Each structure stands twice: as structure tokens, then as C-alpha cells.
PDB file of C-alpha atoms in Angstrom:
ATOM      1  CA  MET C   1      77.914 -25.963 -20.725  1.00  0.00           C
ATOM      2  CA  GLU C   2      77.165 -27.167 -24.292  1.00  0.00           C
ATOM      3  CA  VAL C   3      73.861 -25.660 -25.599  1.00  0.00           C
ATOM      4  CA  LEU C   4      72.533 -28.656 -27.443  1.00  0.00           C
ATOM      5  CA  GLY C   5      72.885 -30.981 -24.399  1.00  0.00           C
ATOM      6  CA  TRP C   6      72.064 -28.284 -21.875  1.00  0.00           C
ATOM      7  CA  ASP C   7      68.711 -28.205 -20.070  1.00  0.00           C
ATOM      8  CA  GLY C   8      68.736 -24.539 -19.657  1.00  0.00           C
ATOM      9  CA  ALA C   9      69.221 -24.540 -15.837  1.00  0.00           C
ATOM     10  CA  LEU C  10      72.129 -23.233 -13.825  1.00  0.00           C
ATOM     11  CA  SER C  11      74.161 -24.663 -10.857  1.00  0.00           C
ATOM     12  CA  SER C  12      74.251 -22.758  -7.606  1.00  0.00           C
ATOM     13  CA  ARG C  13      77.956 -22.267  -8.193  1.00  0.00           C
ATOM     14  CA  ASP C  14      77.434 -20.938 -11.735  1.00  0.00           C
ATOM     15  CA  PHE C  15      74.693 -18.639 -10.339  1.00  0.00           C
ATOM     16  CA  TYR C  16      77.260 -17.115  -8.012  1.00  0.00           C
ATOM     17  CA  VAL C  17      79.723 -16.546 -10.708  1.00  0.00           C
ATOM     18  CA  ALA C  18      77.051 -15.028 -12.958  1.00  0.00           C
ATOM     19  CA  ALA C  19      75.696 -12.791 -10.213  1.00  0.00           C
ATOM     20  CA  ARG C  20      79.040 -11.352  -9.355  1.00  0.00           C
ATOM     21  CA  ALA C  21      79.876 -10.685 -12.899  1.00  0.00           C
ATOM     22  CA  PHE C  22      76.495  -9.131 -13.513  1.00  0.00           C
ATOM     23  CA  ALA C  23      76.832  -6.809 -10.669  1.00  0.00           C
ATOM     24  CA  ASP C  24      80.353  -5.731 -11.856  1.00  0.00           C
ATOM     25  CA  ASN C  25      79.108  -5.184 -15.466  1.00  0.00           C
ATOM     26  CA  TRP C  26      76.074  -3.253 -14.229  1.00  0.00           C
ATOM     27  CA  LYS C  27      78.334  -0.754 -12.422  1.00  0.00           C
ATOM     28  CA  GLU C  28      80.581  -0.428 -15.406  1.00  0.00           C
ATOM     29  CA  PHE C  29      77.853   0.177 -17.983  1.00  0.00           C
ATOM     30  CA  ASN C  30      75.202   1.784 -15.806  1.00  0.00           C
ATOM     31  CA  SER C  31      77.274   3.656 -13.353  1.00  0.00           C
ATOM     32  CA  PRO C  32      74.997   6.737 -12.806  1.00  0.00           C
ATOM     33  CA  PHE C  33      72.307   4.546 -11.525  1.00  0.00           C
ATOM     34  CA  PRO C  34      71.888   2.389  -8.335  1.00  0.00           C
ATOM     35  CA  PRO C  35      73.990  -0.730  -8.331  1.00  0.00           C
ATOM     36  CA  TRP C  36      73.010  -4.298  -7.984  1.00  0.00           C
ATOM     37  CA  ASN C  37      74.769  -5.667  -4.938  1.00  0.00           C
ATOM     38  CA  TRP C  38      75.617  -9.245  -3.882  1.00  0.00           C
ATOM     39  CA  VAL C  39      74.150  -9.972  -0.431  1.00  0.00           C
ATOM     40  CA  PRO C  40      75.655 -13.109   1.165  1.00  0.00           C
ATOM     41  CA  SER C  41      73.524 -15.302   3.316  1.00  0.00           C
ATOM     42  CA  PRO C  42      73.684 -14.140   6.934  1.00  0.00           C
ATOM     43  CA  HIS C  43      73.379 -17.760   8.150  1.00  0.00           C
ATOM     44  CA  LEU C  44      76.484 -19.194   6.599  1.00  0.00           C
ATOM     45  CA  SER C  45      80.146 -19.034   7.397  1.00  0.00           C
ATOM     46  CA  GLN C  46      82.804 -17.071   5.414  1.00  0.00           C
ATOM     47  CA  LEU C  47      83.659 -20.216   3.521  1.00  0.00           C
ATOM     48  CA  GLN C  48      80.002 -20.632   2.312  1.00  0.00           C
ATOM     49  CA  GLN C  49      79.558 -17.064   1.053  1.00  0.00           C
ATOM     50  CA  GLN C  50      78.632 -18.361  -2.456  1.00  0.00           C
ATOM     51  CA  ARG C  51      75.033 -18.611  -1.055  1.00  0.00           C
ATOM     52  CA  GLY C  52      73.127 -15.316  -1.280  1.00  0.00           C
ATOM     53  CA  TYR C  53      71.351 -13.151  -3.768  1.00  0.00           C
ATOM     54  CA  LEU C  54      71.569  -9.983  -5.907  1.00  0.00           C
ATOM     55  CA  SER C  55      69.815  -6.766  -4.590  1.00  0.00           C
ATOM     56  CA  LEU C  56      68.669  -3.599  -6.176  1.00  0.00           C
ATOM     57  CA  GLU C  57      66.780  -1.616  -3.634  1.00  0.00           C
ATOM     58  CA  ARG C  58      65.011   1.702  -2.798  1.00  0.00           C
ATOM     59  CA  ILE C  59      64.508   2.647  -6.544  1.00  0.00           C
ATOM     60  CA  CYS C  60      62.495   5.782  -6.270  1.00  0.00           C
ATOM     61  CA  LEU C  61      60.062   6.184  -9.092  1.00  0.00           C
ATOM     62  CA  LEU C  62      57.846   9.205  -9.602  1.00  0.00           C
ATOM     63  CA  GLY C  63      54.730   9.653 -11.719  1.00  0.00           C
ATOM     64  CA  SER C  64      55.325   9.608 -15.496  1.00  0.00           C
ATOM     65  CA  SER C  65      53.402   8.828 -18.677  1.00  0.00           C
ATOM     66  CA  LYS C  66      52.888   5.152 -19.500  1.00  0.00           C
ATOM     67  CA  GLU C  67      55.297   5.244 -22.517  1.00  0.00           C
ATOM     68  CA  ASP C  68      58.548   3.474 -22.931  1.00  0.00           C
ATOM     69  CA  VAL C  69      61.647   5.770 -22.244  1.00  0.00           C
ATOM     70  CA  ASN C  70      64.448   5.326 -24.614  1.00  0.00           C
ATOM     71  CA  GLU C  71      67.787   4.612 -22.883  1.00  0.00           C
ATOM     72  CA  GLU C  72      69.292   7.345 -24.931  1.00  0.00           C
ATOM     73  CA  ASN C  73      66.760   9.797 -23.361  1.00  0.00           C
ATOM     74  CA  HIS C  74      68.085   9.800 -19.889  1.00  0.00           C
ATOM     75  CA  THR C  75      65.904  11.915 -17.571  1.00  0.00           C
ATOM     76  CA  GLU C  76      67.963  14.430 -15.704  1.00  0.00           C
ATOM     77  CA  GLU C  77      67.571  14.188 -11.980  1.00  0.00           C
ATOM     78  CA  GLU C  78      65.763  17.040 -10.373  1.00  0.00           C
ATOM     79  CA  GLU C  79      67.544  18.863  -7.630  1.00  0.00           C
ATOM     80  CA  GLY C  80      66.946  17.182  -4.290  1.00  0.00           C
ATOM     81  CA  SER C  81      65.213  14.288  -5.765  1.00  0.00           C
ATOM     82  CA  GLU C  82      66.147  10.535  -5.432  1.00  0.00           C
ATOM     83  CA  PRO C  83      68.130   8.968  -8.277  1.00  0.00           C
ATOM     84  CA  VAL C  84      65.803   7.400 -10.865  1.00  0.00           C
ATOM     85  CA  ASP C  85      67.038   4.299 -12.486  1.00  0.00           C
ATOM     86  CA  ASN C  86      66.556   4.471 -16.241  1.00  0.00           C
ATOM     87  CA  ALA C  87      66.763   0.749 -16.370  1.00  0.00           C
ATOM     88  CA  THR C  88      63.450   0.628 -14.615  1.00  0.00           C
ATOM     89  CA  LEU C  89      60.129   1.964 -15.917  1.00  0.00           C
ATOM     90  CA  VAL C  90      57.102   2.257 -13.734  1.00  0.00           C
ATOM     91  CA  GLU C  91      54.196   4.588 -14.415  1.00  0.00           C
ATOM     92  CA  THR C  92      52.265   6.182 -11.584  1.00  0.00           C
ATOM     93  CA  SER C  93      49.024   7.987 -11.737  1.00  0.00           C
ATOM     94  CA  SER C  94      49.622  10.129  -8.745  1.00  0.00           C
ATOM     95  CA  PRO C  95      52.390  12.340  -7.371  1.00  0.00           C
ATOM     96  CA  GLN C  96      52.883   9.701  -4.630  1.00  0.00           C
ATOM     97  CA  VAL C  97      56.458   8.418  -4.249  1.00  0.00           C
ATOM     98  CA  TYR C  98      56.927   4.619  -4.410  1.00  0.00           C
ATOM     99  CA  TYR C  99      60.067   2.629  -3.613  1.00  0.00           C
ATOM    100  CA  HIS C 100      60.806  -0.718  -5.260  1.00  0.00           C
ATOM    101  CA  ASP C 101      63.140  -3.364  -4.185  1.00  0.00           C
ATOM    102  CA  PHE C 102      64.224  -6.221  -6.475  1.00  0.00           C
ATOM    103  CA  HIS C 103      66.159  -9.367  -5.576  1.00  0.00           C
ATOM    104  CA  ILE C 104      67.453 -12.086  -7.842  1.00  0.00           C
ATOM    105  CA  VAL C 105      67.508 -15.378  -5.810  1.00  0.00           C
ATOM    106  CA  TYR C 106      68.626 -18.852  -6.914  1.00  0.00           C
ATOM    107  CA  SER C 107      66.002 -21.536  -6.743  1.00  0.00           C
ATOM    108  CA  ASP C 108      67.487 -24.876  -5.726  1.00  0.00           C
ATOM    109  CA  SER C 109      64.343 -26.750  -6.828  1.00  0.00           C
ATOM    110  CA  TYR C 110      64.102 -25.162 -10.340  1.00  0.00           C
ATOM    111  CA  ARG C 111      67.881 -24.508 -10.633  1.00  0.00           C
ATOM    112  CA  VAL C 112      67.258 -21.064 -12.184  1.00  0.00           C
ATOM    113  CA  PRO C 113      67.267 -17.487 -10.960  1.00  0.00           C
ATOM    114  CA  VAL C 114      64.035 -16.055  -9.676  1.00  0.00           C
ATOM    115  CA  LEU C 115      63.028 -12.350  -9.496  1.00  0.00           C
ATOM    116  CA  TYR C 116      61.554 -11.298  -6.102  1.00  0.00           C
ATOM    117  CA  PHE C 117      60.208  -7.793  -5.670  1.00  0.00           C
ATOM    118  CA  ARG C 118      58.226  -5.589  -3.302  1.00  0.00           C
ATOM    119  CA  SER C 119      56.883  -2.036  -3.530  1.00  0.00           C
ATOM    120  CA  TYR C 120      56.087   0.474  -0.754  1.00  0.00           C
ATOM    121  CA  TYR C 121      55.209   4.027  -0.099  1.00  0.00           C
ATOM    122  CA  ILE C 122      57.878   6.430   1.443  1.00  0.00           C
ATOM    123  CA  ASP C 123      56.488   5.719   4.922  1.00  0.00           C
ATOM    124  CA  GLY C 124      57.162   2.003   4.506  1.00  0.00           C
ATOM    125  CA  GLN C 125      53.536   0.970   3.889  1.00  0.00           C
ATOM    126  CA  PRO C 126      53.455  -1.807   1.268  1.00  0.00           C
ATOM    127  CA  LEU C 127      51.504  -1.563  -1.975  1.00  0.00           C
ATOM    128  CA  ALA C 128      49.052  -4.333  -2.742  1.00  0.00           C
ATOM    129  CA  LEU C 129      49.502  -6.413  -5.898  1.00  0.00           C
ATOM    130  CA  GLU C 130      46.639  -4.495  -7.622  1.00  0.00           C
ATOM    131  CA  GLU C 131      48.450  -1.201  -6.912  1.00  0.00           C
ATOM    132  CA  ILE C 132      51.769  -2.542  -8.247  1.00  0.00           C
ATOM    133  CA  GLU C 133      50.166  -3.875 -11.351  1.00  0.00           C
ATOM    134  CA  LYS C 134      48.629  -0.385 -12.077  1.00  0.00           C
ATOM    135  CA  ASP C 135      52.166   1.048 -12.017  1.00  0.00           C
ATOM    136  CA  LEU C 136      53.846  -1.414 -14.238  1.00  0.00           C
ATOM    137  CA  PRO C 137      54.831  -0.442 -17.776  1.00  0.00           C
ATOM    138  CA  ALA C 138      52.036  -0.835 -20.393  1.00  0.00           C
ATOM    139  CA  CYS C 139      53.787  -3.872 -21.943  1.00  0.00           C
ATOM    140  CA  SER C 140      53.851  -5.720 -18.601  1.00  0.00           C
ATOM    141  CA  SER C 141      50.154  -6.535 -18.488  1.00  0.00           C
ATOM    142  CA  LYS C 142      50.422  -7.866 -22.088  1.00  0.00           C
ATOM    143  CA  VAL C 143      53.429  -9.959 -21.203  1.00  0.00           C
ATOM    144  CA  LEU C 144      51.773 -11.536 -18.174  1.00  0.00           C
ATOM    145  CA  LEU C 145      48.502 -12.090 -20.095  1.00  0.00           C
ATOM    146  CA  GLU C 146      50.134 -13.699 -23.153  1.00  0.00           C
ATOM    147  CA  SER C 147      53.090 -15.461 -21.499  1.00  0.00           C
ATOM    148  CA  LYS C 148      53.012 -19.164 -20.683  1.00  0.00           C
ATOM    149  CA  TRP C 149      56.228 -19.035 -18.761  1.00  0.00           C
ATOM    150  CA  THR C 150      55.513 -16.865 -15.797  1.00  0.00           C
ATOM    151  CA  PHE C 151      53.077 -15.316 -13.407  1.00  0.00           C
ATOM    152  CA  ILE C 152      53.249 -13.223 -10.284  1.00  0.00           C
ATOM    153  CA  THR C 153      52.704 -14.892  -6.972  1.00  0.00           C
ATOM    154  CA  GLN C 154      53.486 -14.069  -3.339  1.00  0.00           C
ATOM    155  CA  GLU C 155      55.699 -16.266  -1.251  1.00  0.00           C
ATOM    156  CA  GLU C 156      58.048 -16.116   1.641  1.00  0.00           C
ATOM    157  CA  HIS C 157      61.440 -14.665   0.661  1.00  0.00           C
ATOM    158  CA  PRO C 158      63.917 -17.581   1.164  1.00  0.00           C
ATOM    159  CA  TYR C 159      66.506 -15.416   2.898  1.00  0.00           C
ATOM    160  CA  LEU C 160      64.441 -12.635   4.645  1.00  0.00           C
ATOM    161  CA  LYS C 161      61.567 -14.972   5.713  1.00  0.00           C
ATOM    162  CA  ARG C 162      58.946 -12.251   4.829  1.00  0.00           C
ATOM    163  CA  PRO C 163      56.273 -12.188   2.142  1.00  0.00           C
ATOM    164  CA  TRP C 164      57.530 -10.981  -1.171  1.00  0.00           C
ATOM    165  CA  TYR C 165      56.053 -11.005  -4.782  1.00  0.00           C
ATOM    166  CA  LYS C 166      58.051 -13.063  -7.319  1.00  0.00           C
ATOM    167  CA  LEU C 167      57.760 -14.097 -10.996  1.00  0.00           C
ATOM    168  CA  HIS C 168      57.180 -17.818 -10.830  1.00  0.00           C
ATOM    169  CA  PRO C 169      60.171 -19.621 -12.428  1.00  0.00           C
ATOM    170  CA  CYS C 170      58.121 -22.415 -14.085  1.00  0.00           C
ATOM    171  CA  GLY C 171      59.367 -22.908 -17.638  1.00  0.00           C
ATOM    172  CA  THR C 172      62.465 -20.785 -17.186  1.00  0.00           C
ATOM    173  CA  ASN C 173      64.995 -23.369 -18.085  1.00  0.00           C
ATOM    174  CA  GLY C 174      63.004 -24.278 -21.151  1.00  0.00           C
ATOM    175  CA  TRP C 175      62.891 -20.739 -22.666  1.00  0.00           C
ATOM    176  CA  MET C 176      66.468 -19.987 -21.599  1.00  0.00           C
ATOM    177  CA  LYS C 177      67.634 -22.940 -23.680  1.00  0.00           C
ATOM    178  CA  LEU C 178      65.562 -21.796 -26.717  1.00  0.00           C
ATOM    179  CA  LEU C 179      66.851 -18.249 -26.136  1.00  0.00           C
ATOM    180  CA  PHE C 180      70.480 -19.336 -26.448  1.00  0.00           C
ATOM    181  CA  LEU C 181      69.700 -21.717 -29.334  1.00  0.00           C
ATOM    182  CA  GLY C 182      67.939 -18.987 -31.204  1.00  0.00           C
ATOM    183  CA  ASP C 183      70.592 -16.316 -30.716  1.00  0.00           C
ATOM    184  CA  ASN C 184      73.094 -16.557 -33.577  1.00  0.00           C
ATOM    185  CA  SER C 185      75.484 -14.179 -31.787  1.00  0.00           C
ATOM    186  CA  LEU C 186      75.983 -16.829 -29.195  1.00  0.00           C
ATOM    187  CA  PRO C 187      78.168 -19.866 -29.627  1.00  0.00           C
ATOM    188  CA  LYS C 188      76.391 -23.211 -29.747  1.00  0.00           C
ATOM    189  CA  ASN C 189      79.307 -25.191 -28.327  1.00  0.00           C
ATOM    190  CA  GLY C 190      79.069 -23.615 -24.835  1.00  0.00           C
ATOM    191  CA  VAL C 191      77.291 -21.243 -22.471  1.00  0.00           C
ATOM    192  CA  ALA C 192      79.453 -19.133 -20.140  1.00  0.00           C
ATOM    193  CA  ALA C 193      77.816 -18.581 -16.756  1.00  0.00           C
ATOM    194  CA  GLU C 194      78.421 -14.778 -17.110  1.00  0.00           C
ATOM    195  CA  GLN C 195      76.176 -14.648 -20.098  1.00  0.00           C
ATOM    196  CA  TYR C 196      73.137 -16.369 -18.333  1.00  0.00           C
ATOM    197  CA  LEU C 197      71.865 -13.478 -16.068  1.00  0.00           C
ATOM    198  CA  VAL C 198      72.147 -10.800 -18.734  1.00  0.00           C
ATOM    199  CA  SER C 199      70.050 -12.837 -21.103  1.00  0.00           C
ATOM    200  CA  TRP C 200      67.677 -13.956 -18.437  1.00  0.00           C
ATOM    201  CA  LEU C 201      66.990 -10.456 -17.008  1.00  0.00           C
ATOM    202  CA  SER C 202      66.555  -9.033 -20.606  1.00  0.00           C
ATOM    203  CA  VAL C 203      63.425 -11.147 -20.765  1.00  0.00           C
ATOM    204  CA  VAL C 204      62.235 -11.287 -17.209  1.00  0.00           C
ATOM    205  CA  GLY C 205      62.923  -7.643 -16.539  1.00  0.00           C
ATOM    206  CA  GLN C 206      60.241  -6.669 -19.166  1.00  0.00           C
ATOM    207  CA  VAL C 207      57.532  -7.713 -16.796  1.00  0.00           C
ATOM    208  CA  VAL C 208      58.507  -5.227 -14.009  1.00  0.00           C
ATOM    209  CA  GLY C 209      60.146  -2.613 -16.189  1.00  0.00           C
ATOM    210  CA  ILE C 210      63.856  -3.470 -15.619  1.00  0.00           C
ATOM    211  CA  ARG C 211      65.889  -2.863 -18.649  1.00  0.00           C
ATOM    212  CA  ILE C 212      69.464  -3.969 -19.533  1.00  0.00           C
ATOM    213  CA  PRO C 213      71.686  -1.185 -20.837  1.00  0.00           C
ATOM    214  CA  PHE C 214      72.414  -1.632 -24.584  1.00  0.00           C
ATOM    215  CA  GLU C 215      76.101  -1.353 -23.870  1.00  0.00           C
ATOM    216  CA  MET C 216      75.815  -4.227 -21.396  1.00  0.00           C
ATOM    217  CA  LEU C 217      73.988  -6.405 -23.878  1.00  0.00           C
ATOM    218  CA  ASN C 218      76.497  -5.699 -26.628  1.00  0.00           C
ATOM    219  CA  ASN C 219      79.426  -6.380 -24.420  1.00  0.00           C
ATOM    220  CA  HIS C 220      77.851  -9.579 -23.304  1.00  0.00           C
ATOM    221  CA  LYS C 221      77.621 -10.795 -26.905  1.00  0.00           C
ATOM    222  CA  SER C 222      80.991  -9.389 -28.118  1.00  0.00           C
ATOM    223  CA  CYS C 223      82.759 -11.401 -25.364  1.00  0.00           C
ATOM    224  CA  ASN C 224      81.705 -14.656 -27.009  1.00  0.00           C
TER     225      ASN C 224
END
């Protein structure tokens, strides 16, 4: 895909390639933490397994201060506690334990990835959006307030057929093209599908507190 003539969107085939590469790289550069897994659509045959989504589930986040945690400052896991993903930052004002599920799903209509998410208590009771917003990183409210490219909405998950929250993909292709055009470390004569999700989540993840490991970002650029 040539950047200058590219509209910033992604084909479903390229999304599959990007998703599998992203999951492999995440395991390589963020191995101590929960993996992103490719979940094939249960409604398709073995020959159609390119349809599906990336899943990062049951991320257990306990109460912490509403300050960014540097990736170099990895919090040691307490004995008997759930693994805490340093790539995700959510502040809680109580000792209540929350779980968070994140899915990256391809949108056929927008031709871009979309981040779906849900949050729930340990007993499975879902958190309302107002509760989720209280536990987002401090920068999230600012991003949502100032951004013209996304907002949180609730819609039926395209594969699970249940209500999930999502970051609306309007404008994604436009800012993705600008992102690649403005990054001098990326070649302007082509965009590899594998680069797409790393760059996309490095921006979208800010809203919900998901961070891309520095090593993964550096590797993504050094491969160009």
C-alpha cells in the first residue's frame, strides 16, 4: 500500500495478517503479561478462518493512583494476585476488583479495526459506562473531550451478539493516513499490514489505558 495514494483503510485480509503478527509480537515483547489471542469466527468453516478478532480478556486491575506508570517501573505481582498487565492503566477509587475484556474487531463498513471493551466485577456484574469512565486513566477524559476522531458508544458485538462498548471508528482512516505520512521513520512508498495495528493501538489505546511496549514500537519501526 503506497501511503500517498492510500486512504488509511485496511482490507479484511490485511487485518488478519496484521492481527496475527501483532499477537505474535506482543507475546515476544510483552511475555510476562496476558496475551492477545486470535479468535476465529465460530460460524465459518476451517477454510474461512481469516474472519475473527483479537482478544485480551480478564485483565485484573486493582485500585491505584491516577498517575501514569512508566513501563520501566513494572509493578511486582503480589502473591496470590491476578497478573496485572502493565500495558493497561486503569485507576480505581476502591479496593473492588474489576475485570476488563478488550477485543479488536474489523469493521467491514469502515474498513478499519475497532476496539470493543467491557468491564465487570469479579462476580460478573457489568460496570456501567459512568463507572468505567471513572476508572480510566486521567488522560482518557481529556482525549475523549478534545478528540474529533472517536467517542464511546454501546453496540452489539458483531461476533458475540451481546452489548459491548466500543470506540467509534469514524475518522480512523483519515488520522491513520496522517499518522503514517507524519512519521519520518516510516517509508512513504509503502505500508506493511503488520505495521498498521501497532500504530493504530498506540493511539486508540490511550483512551482505555492500553499501552504498546516500547520494544514493540521500536521493533515495528526498525523493520521498515
